[in-house]
């Protein structure tokens, strides 16, 4: 008879580490996106009104285009980081 209790606990520990890292990455990405879209585009817009980008004030730019560009950058960052995390934990597709 083979004892699989060691393998099960190691797997559970690896799974917990993988998912805690994944959730931390998601939280950081959401915080950055919230700061850029709500912070710069809405809350800090009056403070950024003196800075001009392309003929519009910086707060307006963040509300209209900046938050979208940051969101796209975060998507690529998340995909890149998750590929590295998958390789680290041995669950990559390659």
PDB file of N, CA and C in Angstrom:
ATOM      1  N   UNK A   1       0.843  -1.169   0.000  1.00  0.00           N
ATOM      2  CA  UNK A   1       0.000   0.000   0.000  1.00  0.00           C
ATOM      3  C   UNK A   1       0.895   1.241   0.000  1.00  0.00           C
ATOM      4  N   UNK A   2       0.550   2.222  -0.847  1.00  0.00           N
ATOM      5  CA  UNK A   2       1.332   3.443  -0.990  1.00  0.00           C
ATOM      6  C   UNK A   2       0.659   4.562  -0.196  1.00  0.00           C
ATOM      7  N   UNK A   3       1.465   5.296   0.550  1.00  0.00           N
ATOM      8  CA  UNK A   3       0.947   6.413   1.340  1.00  0.00           C
ATOM      9  C   UNK A   3       0.980   7.681   0.494  1.00  0.00           C
ATOM     10  N   UNK A   4      -0.207   8.213   0.145  1.00  0.00           N
ATOM     11  CA  UNK A   4      -0.308   9.407  -0.686  1.00  0.00           C
ATOM     12  C   UNK A   4      -0.545  10.661   0.138  1.00  0.00           C
ATOM     13  N   UNK A   5      -0.509  10.578   1.464  1.00  0.00           N
ATOM     14  CA  UNK A   5      -0.796  11.744   2.290  1.00  0.00           C
ATOM     15  C   UNK A   5       0.255  12.835   2.127  1.00  0.00           C
ATOM     16  N   UNK A   6       1.511  12.448   1.909  1.00  0.00           N
ATOM     17  CA  UNK A   6       2.573  13.435   1.706  1.00  0.00           C
ATOM     18  C   UNK A   6       2.365  14.149   0.384  1.00  0.00           C
ATOM     19  N   UNK A   7       2.031  13.397  -0.664  1.00  0.00           N
ATOM     20  CA  UNK A   7       1.793  13.993  -1.973  1.00  0.00           C
ATOM     21  C   UNK A   7       0.598  14.935  -1.929  1.00  0.00           C
ATOM     22  N   UNK A   8      -0.446  14.571  -1.202  1.00  0.00           N
ATOM     23  CA  UNK A   8      -1.641  15.397  -1.125  1.00  0.00           C
ATOM     24  C   UNK A   8      -1.352  16.705  -0.407  1.00  0.00           C
ATOM     25  N   UNK A   9      -0.609  16.648   0.684  1.00  0.00           N
ATOM     26  CA  UNK A   9      -0.315  17.883   1.411  1.00  0.00           C
ATOM     27  C   UNK A   9       0.630  18.784   0.615  1.00  0.00           C
ATOM     28  N   UNK A  10       1.584  18.187  -0.107  1.00  0.00           N
ATOM     29  CA  UNK A  10       2.473  18.988  -0.956  1.00  0.00           C
ATOM     30  C   UNK A  10       1.697  19.655  -2.081  1.00  0.00           C
ATOM     31  N   UNK A  11       0.770  18.908  -2.667  1.00  0.00           N
ATOM     32  CA  UNK A  11      -0.059  19.462  -3.731  1.00  0.00           C
ATOM     33  C   UNK A  11      -0.932  20.588  -3.203  1.00  0.00           C
ATOM     34  N   UNK A  12      -1.508  20.396  -2.025  1.00  0.00           N
ATOM     35  CA  UNK A  12      -2.355  21.430  -1.433  1.00  0.00           C
ATOM     36  C   UNK A  12      -1.543  22.682  -1.131  1.00  0.00           C
ATOM     37  N   UNK A  13      -0.309  22.516  -0.674  1.00  0.00           N
ATOM     38  CA  UNK A  13       0.557  23.655  -0.389  1.00  0.00           C
ATOM     39  C   UNK A  13       0.920  24.389  -1.675  1.00  0.00           C
ATOM     40  N   UNK A  14       1.252  23.630  -2.735  1.00  0.00           N
ATOM     41  CA  UNK A  14       1.562  24.251  -4.027  1.00  0.00           C
ATOM     42  C   UNK A  14       0.346  24.993  -4.571  1.00  0.00           C
ATOM     43  N   UNK A  15      -0.825  24.367  -4.472  1.00  0.00           N
ATOM     44  CA  UNK A  15      -2.051  25.003  -4.959  1.00  0.00           C
ATOM     45  C   UNK A  15      -2.338  26.294  -4.203  1.00  0.00           C
ATOM     46  N   UNK A  16      -2.172  26.265  -2.895  1.00  0.00           N
ATOM     47  CA  UNK A  16      -2.427  27.463  -2.084  1.00  0.00           C
ATOM     48  C   UNK A  16      -1.452  28.574  -2.450  1.00  0.00           C
ATOM     49  N   UNK A  17      -0.192  28.235  -2.662  1.00  0.00           N
ATOM     50  CA  UNK A  17       0.798  29.231  -3.057  1.00  0.00           C
ATOM     51  C   UNK A  17       0.499  29.824  -4.420  1.00  0.00           C
ATOM     52  N   UNK A  18       0.111  28.960  -5.353  1.00  0.00           N
ATOM     53  CA  UNK A  18      -0.224  29.412  -6.704  1.00  0.00           C
ATOM     54  C   UNK A  18      -1.401  30.378  -6.669  1.00  0.00           C
ATOM     55  N   UNK A  19      -2.476  29.990  -5.975  1.00  0.00           N
ATOM     56  CA  UNK A  19      -3.675  30.825  -5.970  1.00  0.00           C
ATOM     57  C   UNK A  19      -3.496  32.091  -5.148  1.00  0.00           C
ATOM     58  N   UNK A  20      -2.723  32.054  -4.079  1.00  0.00           N
ATOM     59  CA  UNK A  20      -2.499  33.284  -3.326  1.00  0.00           C
ATOM     60  C   UNK A  20      -1.684  34.281  -4.153  1.00  0.00           C
ATOM     61  N   UNK A  21      -0.712  33.784  -4.911  1.00  0.00           N
ATOM     62  CA  UNK A  21       0.055  34.660  -5.790  1.00  0.00           C
ATOM     63  C   UNK A  21      -0.829  35.209  -6.909  1.00  0.00           C
ATOM     64  N   UNK A  22      -1.675  34.367  -7.467  1.00  0.00           N
ATOM     65  CA  UNK A  22      -2.591  34.790  -8.520  1.00  0.00           C
ATOM     66  C   UNK A  22      -3.532  35.880  -8.017  1.00  0.00           C
ATOM     67  N   UNK A  23      -4.109  35.701  -6.851  1.00  0.00           N
ATOM     68  CA  UNK A  23      -5.034  36.683  -6.289  1.00  0.00           C
ATOM     69  C   UNK A  23      -4.305  37.985  -5.970  1.00  0.00           C
ATOM     70  N   UNK A  24      -3.056  37.886  -5.502  1.00  0.00           N
ATOM     71  CA  UNK A  24      -2.279  39.096  -5.220  1.00  0.00           C
ATOM     72  C   UNK A  24      -2.025  39.880  -6.512  1.00  0.00           C
ATOM     73  N   UNK A  25      -1.686  39.190  -7.598  1.00  0.00           N
ATOM     74  CA  UNK A  25      -1.463  39.853  -8.890  1.00  0.00           C
ATOM     75  C   UNK A  25      -2.747  40.524  -9.375  1.00  0.00           C
ATOM     76  N   UNK A  26      -3.864  39.834  -9.253  1.00  0.00           N
ATOM     77  CA  UNK A  26      -5.153  40.406  -9.660  1.00  0.00           C
ATOM     78  C   UNK A  26      -5.467  41.642  -8.825  1.00  0.00           C
ATOM     79  N   UNK A  27      -5.242  41.574  -7.522  1.00  0.00           N
ATOM     80  CA  UNK A  27      -5.510  42.719  -6.647  1.00  0.00           C
ATOM     81  C   UNK A  27      -4.663  43.928  -6.998  1.00  0.00           C
ATOM     82  N   UNK A  28      -3.386  43.696  -7.284  1.00  0.00           N
ATOM     83  CA  UNK A  28      -2.496  44.797  -7.676  1.00  0.00           C
ATOM     84  C   UNK A  28      -2.955  45.417  -8.987  1.00  0.00           C
ATOM     85  N   UNK A  29      -3.303  44.581  -9.960  1.00  0.00           N
ATOM     86  CA  UNK A  29      -3.774  45.096 -11.250  1.00  0.00           C
ATOM     87  C   UNK A  29      -5.064  45.897 -11.092  1.00  0.00           C
ATOM     88  N   UNK A  30      -5.999  45.401 -10.289  1.00  0.00           N
ATOM     89  CA  UNK A  30      -7.245  46.133 -10.069  1.00  0.00           C
ATOM     90  C   UNK A  30      -7.012  47.448  -9.336  1.00  0.00           C
ATOM     91  N   UNK A  31      -6.082  47.451  -8.385  1.00  0.00           N
ATOM     92  CA  UNK A  31      -5.776  48.691  -7.659  1.00  0.00           C
ATOM     93  C   UNK A  31      -5.176  49.733  -8.602  1.00  0.00           C
ATOM     94  N   UNK A  32      -4.259  49.318  -9.455  1.00  0.00           N
ATOM     95  CA  UNK A  32      -3.662  50.248 -10.423  1.00  0.00           C
ATOM     96  C   UNK A  32      -4.730  50.795 -11.357  1.00  0.00           C
ATOM     97  N   UNK A  33      -5.592  49.915 -11.852  1.00  0.00           N
ATOM     98  CA  UNK A  33      -6.639  50.365 -12.769  1.00  0.00           C
ATOM     99  C   UNK A  33      -7.612  51.317 -12.077  1.00  0.00           C
ATOM    100  N   UNK A  34      -7.966  51.048 -10.823  1.00  0.00           N
ATOM    101  CA  UNK A  34      -8.874  51.927 -10.083  1.00  0.00           C
ATOM    102  C   UNK A  34      -8.237  53.286  -9.836  1.00  0.00           C
ATOM    103  N   UNK A  35      -6.962  53.286  -9.473  1.00  0.00           N
ATOM    104  CA  UNK A  35      -6.269  54.559  -9.238  1.00  0.00           C
ATOM    105  C   UNK A  35      -6.216  55.388 -10.512  1.00  0.00           C
ATOM    106  N   UNK A  36      -5.895  54.732 -11.627  1.00  0.00           N
ATOM    107  CA  UNK A  36      -5.788  55.468 -12.887  1.00  0.00           C
ATOM    108  C   UNK A  36      -7.157  55.939 -13.372  1.00  0.00           C
ATOM    109  N   UNK A  37      -8.146  55.064 -13.376  1.00  0.00           N
ATOM    110  CA  UNK A  37      -9.438  55.445 -13.952  1.00  0.00           C
ATOM    111  C   UNK A  37     -10.244  56.344 -13.025  1.00  0.00           C
ATOM    112  N   UNK A  38     -10.384  55.984 -11.747  1.00  0.00           N
ATOM    113  CA  UNK A  38     -11.185  56.797 -10.835  1.00  0.00           C
ATOM    114  C   UNK A  38     -10.362  57.918 -10.205  1.00  0.00           C
ATOM    115  N   UNK A  39      -9.136  57.603  -9.831  1.00  0.00           N
ATOM    116  CA  UNK A  39      -8.302  58.601  -9.179  1.00  0.00           C
ATOM    117  C   UNK A  39      -7.905  59.724 -10.102  1.00  0.00           C
ATOM    118  N   UNK A  40      -7.207  59.388 -11.194  1.00  0.00           N
ATOM    119  CA  UNK A  40      -6.720  60.426 -12.106  1.00  0.00           C
ATOM    120  C   UNK A  40      -7.838  60.989 -12.980  1.00  0.00           C
ATOM    121  N   UNK A  41      -8.768  60.162 -13.392  1.00  0.00           N
ATOM    122  CA  UNK A  41      -9.809  60.606 -14.312  1.00  0.00           C
ATOM    123  C   UNK A  41     -10.964  61.330 -13.658  1.00  0.00           C
ATOM    124  N   UNK A  42     -11.230  61.075 -12.366  1.00  0.00           N
ATOM    125  CA  UNK A  42     -12.396  61.673 -11.714  1.00  0.00           C
ATOM    126  C   UNK A  42     -11.995  62.495 -10.487  1.00  0.00           C
ATOM    127  N   UNK A  43     -11.364  61.846  -9.527  1.00  0.00           N
ATOM    128  CA  UNK A  43     -11.093  62.499  -8.249  1.00  0.00           C
ATOM    129  C   UNK A  43     -10.012  63.578  -8.379  1.00  0.00           C
ATOM    130  N   UNK A  44      -8.924  63.270  -9.050  1.00  0.00           N
ATOM    131  CA  UNK A  44      -7.819  64.219  -9.171  1.00  0.00           C
ATOM    132  C   UNK A  44      -7.900  65.085 -10.424  1.00  0.00           C
ATOM    133  N   UNK A  45      -8.991  65.018 -11.141  1.00  0.00           N
ATOM    134  CA  UNK A  45      -9.106  65.781 -12.387  1.00  0.00           C
ATOM    135  C   UNK A  45      -8.914  67.281 -12.193  1.00  0.00           C
ATOM    136  N   UNK A  46      -9.493  67.899 -11.162  1.00  0.00           N
ATOM    137  CA  UNK A  46      -9.248  69.345 -10.985  1.00  0.00           C
ATOM    138  C   UNK A  46      -7.771  69.677 -10.756  1.00  0.00           C
ATOM    139  N   UNK A  47      -7.047  68.821 -10.076  1.00  0.00           N
ATOM    140  CA  UNK A  47      -5.628  69.073  -9.843  1.00  0.00           C
ATOM    141  C   UNK A  47      -4.791  68.901 -11.105  1.00  0.00           C
ATOM    142  N   UNK A  48      -5.254  68.055 -12.025  1.00  0.00           N
ATOM    143  CA  UNK A  48      -4.515  67.785 -13.254  1.00  0.00           C
ATOM    144  C   UNK A  48      -4.933  68.685 -14.412  1.00  0.00           C
ATOM    145  N   UNK A  49      -5.839  69.622 -14.165  1.00  0.00           N
ATOM    146  CA  UNK A  49      -6.381  70.436 -15.264  1.00  0.00           C
ATOM    147  C   UNK A  49      -5.355  71.399 -15.860  1.00  0.00           C
ATOM    148  N   UNK A  50      -4.308  71.731 -15.128  1.00  0.00           N
ATOM    149  CA  UNK A  50      -3.309  72.654 -15.649  1.00  0.00           C
ATOM    150  C   UNK A  50      -2.304  72.016 -16.585  1.00  0.00           C
ATOM    151  N   UNK A  51      -2.255  70.693 -16.612  1.00  0.00           N
ATOM    152  CA  UNK A  51      -1.290  69.975 -17.442  1.00  0.00           C
ATOM    153  C   UNK A  51      -1.982  69.593 -18.748  1.00  0.00           C
ATOM    154  N   UNK A  52      -1.384  69.991 -19.861  1.00  0.00           N
ATOM    155  CA  UNK A  52      -1.999  69.751 -21.163  1.00  0.00           C
ATOM    156  C   UNK A  52      -1.348  68.574 -21.874  1.00  0.00           C
ATOM    157  N   UNK A  53      -2.187  67.683 -22.412  1.00  0.00           N
ATOM    158  CA  UNK A  53      -1.729  66.545 -23.212  1.00  0.00           C
ATOM    159  C   UNK A  53      -2.566  66.526 -24.481  1.00  0.00           C
ATOM    160  N   UNK A  54      -1.937  66.793 -25.600  1.00  0.00           N
ATOM    161  CA  UNK A  54      -2.650  66.757 -26.878  1.00  0.00           C
ATOM    162  C   UNK A  54      -3.792  67.753 -26.974  1.00  0.00           C
ATOM    163  N   UNK A  55      -3.690  68.891 -26.316  1.00  0.00           N
ATOM    164  CA  UNK A  55      -4.737  69.900 -26.387  1.00  0.00           C
ATOM    165  C   UNK A  55      -5.828  69.747 -25.340  1.00  0.00           C
ATOM    166  N   UNK A  56      -5.766  68.726 -24.525  1.00  0.00           N
ATOM    167  CA  UNK A  56      -6.760  68.519 -23.463  1.00  0.00           C
ATOM    168  C   UNK A  56      -6.016  68.423 -22.129  1.00  0.00           C
ATOM    169  N   UNK A  57      -6.743  68.687 -21.039  1.00  0.00           N
ATOM    170  CA  UNK A  57      -6.068  68.573 -19.754  1.00  0.00           C
ATOM    171  C   UNK A  57      -5.832  67.099 -19.401  1.00  0.00           C
ATOM    172  N   UNK A  58      -4.853  66.878 -18.547  1.00  0.00           N
ATOM    173  CA  UNK A  58      -4.410  65.516 -18.232  1.00  0.00           C
ATOM    174  C   UNK A  58      -5.514  64.674 -17.587  1.00  0.00           C
ATOM    175  N   UNK A  59      -6.334  65.287 -16.726  1.00  0.00           N
ATOM    176  CA  UNK A  59      -7.439  64.546 -16.109  1.00  0.00           C
ATOM    177  C   UNK A  59      -8.438  64.037 -17.138  1.00  0.00           C
ATOM    178  N   UNK A  60      -8.764  64.883 -18.117  1.00  0.00           N
ATOM    179  CA  UNK A  60      -9.675  64.478 -19.197  1.00  0.00           C
ATOM    180  C   UNK A  60      -9.038  63.373 -20.028  1.00  0.00           C
ATOM    181  N   UNK A  61      -7.729  63.510 -20.301  1.00  0.00           N
ATOM    182  CA  UNK A  61      -7.034  62.484 -21.082  1.00  0.00           C
ATOM    183  C   UNK A  61      -7.083  61.134 -20.383  1.00  0.00           C
ATOM    184  N   UNK A  62      -6.827  61.120 -19.066  1.00  0.00           N
ATOM    185  CA  UNK A  62      -6.897  59.858 -18.320  1.00  0.00           C
ATOM    186  C   UNK A  62      -8.303  59.279 -18.366  1.00  0.00           C
ATOM    187  N   UNK A  63      -9.316  60.120 -18.240  1.00  0.00           N
ATOM    188  CA  UNK A  63     -10.693  59.631 -18.261  1.00  0.00           C
ATOM    189  C   UNK A  63     -11.074  59.053 -19.619  1.00  0.00           C
ATOM    190  N   UNK A  64     -10.568  59.655 -20.698  1.00  0.00           N
ATOM    191  CA  UNK A  64     -10.971  59.226 -22.034  1.00  0.00           C
ATOM    192  C   UNK A  64     -10.070  58.164 -22.648  1.00  0.00           C
ATOM    193  N   UNK A  65      -8.767  58.289 -22.484  1.00  0.00           N
ATOM    194  CA  UNK A  65      -7.857  57.374 -23.163  1.00  0.00           C
ATOM    195  C   UNK A  65      -6.867  56.697 -22.232  1.00  0.00           C
ATOM    196  N   UNK A  66      -6.405  57.414 -21.237  1.00  0.00           N
ATOM    197  CA  UNK A  66      -5.355  56.887 -20.363  1.00  0.00           C
ATOM    198  C   UNK A  66      -5.761  55.630 -19.626  1.00  0.00           C
ATOM    199  N   UNK A  67      -6.984  55.619 -19.095  1.00  0.00           N
ATOM    200  CA  UNK A  67      -7.405  54.431 -18.348  1.00  0.00           C
ATOM    201  C   UNK A  67      -7.557  53.218 -19.266  1.00  0.00           C
ATOM    202  N   UNK A  68      -7.945  53.451 -20.510  1.00  0.00           N
ATOM    203  CA  UNK A  68      -8.065  52.343 -21.466  1.00  0.00           C
ATOM    204  C   UNK A  68      -6.684  51.796 -21.814  1.00  0.00           C
ATOM    205  N   UNK A  69      -5.725  52.685 -22.037  1.00  0.00           N
ATOM    206  CA  UNK A  69      -4.363  52.239 -22.353  1.00  0.00           C
ATOM    207  C   UNK A  69      -3.729  51.512 -21.175  1.00  0.00           C
ATOM    208  N   UNK A  70      -3.965  52.014 -19.977  1.00  0.00           N
ATOM    209  CA  UNK A  70      -3.441  51.327 -18.787  1.00  0.00           C
ATOM    210  C   UNK A  70      -4.098  49.964 -18.641  1.00  0.00           C
ATOM    211  N   UNK A  71      -5.400  49.873 -18.895  1.00  0.00           N
ATOM    212  CA  UNK A  71      -6.099  48.598 -18.828  1.00  0.00           C
ATOM    213  C   UNK A  71      -5.501  47.595 -19.816  1.00  0.00           C
ATOM    214  N   UNK A  72      -5.227  48.028 -21.037  1.00  0.00           N
ATOM    215  CA  UNK A  72      -4.612  47.141 -22.026  1.00  0.00           C
ATOM    216  C   UNK A  72      -3.214  46.705 -21.585  1.00  0.00           C
ATOM    217  N   UNK A  73      -2.441  47.630 -21.041  1.00  0.00           N
ATOM    218  CA  UNK A  73      -1.109  47.282 -20.532  1.00  0.00           C
ATOM    219  C   UNK A  73      -1.214  46.273 -19.387  1.00  0.00           C
ATOM    220  N   UNK A  74      -2.218  46.436 -18.532  1.00  0.00           N
ATOM    221  CA  UNK A  74      -2.401  45.494 -17.419  1.00  0.00           C
ATOM    222  C   UNK A  74      -2.791  44.103 -17.921  1.00  0.00           C
ATOM    223  N   UNK A  75      -3.551  44.029 -18.990  1.00  0.00           N
ATOM    224  CA  UNK A  75      -3.913  42.729 -19.568  1.00  0.00           C
ATOM    225  C   UNK A  75      -2.656  42.005 -20.046  1.00  0.00           C
ATOM    226  N   UNK A  76      -1.788  42.717 -20.768  1.00  0.00           N
ATOM    227  CA  UNK A  76      -0.555  42.092 -21.247  1.00  0.00           C
ATOM    228  C   UNK A  76       0.369  41.730 -20.086  1.00  0.00           C
ATOM    229  N   UNK A  77       0.450  42.588 -19.070  1.00  0.00           N
ATOM    230  CA  UNK A  77       1.260  42.288 -17.892  1.00  0.00           C
ATOM    231  C   UNK A  77       0.735  41.040 -17.191  1.00  0.00           C
ATOM    232  N   UNK A  78      -0.585  40.954 -17.006  1.00  0.00           N
ATOM    233  CA  UNK A  78      -1.171  39.805 -16.314  1.00  0.00           C
ATOM    234  C   UNK A  78      -0.897  38.509 -17.083  1.00  0.00           C
ATOM    235  N   UNK A  79      -1.064  38.536 -18.393  1.00  0.00           N
ATOM    236  CA  UNK A  79      -0.799  37.334 -19.198  1.00  0.00           C
ATOM    237  C   UNK A  79       0.667  36.921 -19.097  1.00  0.00           C
ATOM    238  N   UNK A  80       1.583  37.895 -19.184  1.00  0.00           N
ATOM    239  CA  UNK A  80       3.019  37.603 -19.073  1.00  0.00           C
ATOM    240  C   UNK A  80       3.352  37.045 -17.698  1.00  0.00           C
ATOM    241  N   UNK A  81       2.810  37.682 -16.650  1.00  0.00           N
ATOM    242  CA  UNK A  81       3.124  37.253 -15.276  1.00  0.00           C
ATOM    243  C   UNK A  81       2.528  35.884 -14.976  1.00  0.00           C
ATOM    244  N   UNK A  82       1.334  35.607 -15.478  1.00  0.00           N
ATOM    245  CA  UNK A  82       0.710  34.307 -15.232  1.00  0.00           C
ATOM    246  C   UNK A  82       1.444  33.195 -15.980  1.00  0.00           C
ATOM    247  N   UNK A  83       1.972  33.477 -17.159  1.00  0.00           N
ATOM    248  CA  UNK A  83       2.788  32.477 -17.854  1.00  0.00           C
ATOM    249  C   UNK A  83       4.020  32.122 -17.032  1.00  0.00           C
ATOM    250  N   UNK A  84       4.664  33.132 -16.444  1.00  0.00           N
ATOM    251  CA  UNK A  84       5.821  32.877 -15.578  1.00  0.00           C
ATOM    252  C   UNK A  84       5.413  32.089 -14.336  1.00  0.00           C
ATOM    253  N   UNK A  85       4.269  32.451 -13.744  1.00  0.00           N
ATOM    254  CA  UNK A  85       3.789  31.746 -12.551  1.00  0.00           C
ATOM    255  C   UNK A  85       3.435  30.300 -12.885  1.00  0.00           C
ATOM    256  N   UNK A  86       2.818  30.071 -14.038  1.00  0.00           N
ATOM    257  CA  UNK A  86       2.488  28.708 -14.459  1.00  0.00           C
ATOM    258  C   UNK A  86       3.746  27.862 -14.610  1.00  0.00           C
ATOM    259  N   UNK A  87       4.787  28.427 -15.210  1.00  0.00           N
ATOM    260  CA  UNK A  87       6.042  27.697 -15.362  1.00  0.00           C
ATOM    261  C   UNK A  87       6.677  27.419 -14.016  1.00  0.00           C
ATOM    262  N   UNK A  88       6.592  28.390 -13.108  1.00  0.00           N
ATOM    263  CA  UNK A  88       7.171  28.228 -11.772  1.00  0.00           C
ATOM    264  C   UNK A  88       6.526  27.075 -11.019  1.00  0.00           C
ATOM    265  N   UNK A  89       5.211  26.911 -11.165  1.00  0.00           N
ATOM    266  CA  UNK A  89       4.497  25.851 -10.450  1.00  0.00           C
ATOM    267  C   UNK A  89       4.299  24.599 -11.296  1.00  0.00           C
ATOM    268  N   UNK A  90       4.823  24.577 -12.513  1.00  0.00           N
ATOM    269  CA  UNK A  90       4.753  23.393 -13.351  1.00  0.00           C
ATOM    270  C   UNK A  90       3.386  23.105 -13.927  1.00  0.00           C
ATOM    271  N   UNK A  91       2.597  24.130 -14.146  1.00  0.00           N
ATOM    272  CA  UNK A  91       1.266  23.924 -14.731  1.00  0.00           C
ATOM    273  C   UNK A  91       1.136  24.636 -16.078  1.00  0.00           C
ATOM    274  N   UNK A  92       2.266  24.935 -16.704  1.00  0.00           N
ATOM    275  CA  UNK A  92       2.222  25.606 -18.000  1.00  0.00           C
ATOM    276  C   UNK A  92       1.778  24.641 -19.077  1.00  0.00           C
ATOM    277  N   UNK A  93       1.339  25.187 -20.189  1.00  0.00           N
ATOM    278  CA  UNK A  93       0.786  24.381 -21.274  1.00  0.00           C
ATOM    279  C   UNK A  93       1.833  23.879 -22.247  1.00  0.00           C
ATOM    280  N   UNK A  94       3.057  24.329 -22.130  1.00  0.00           N
ATOM    281  CA  UNK A  94       4.079  23.943 -23.110  1.00  0.00           C
ATOM    282  C   UNK A  94       4.834  22.724 -22.685  1.00  0.00           C
TER     283      UNK A  94
END
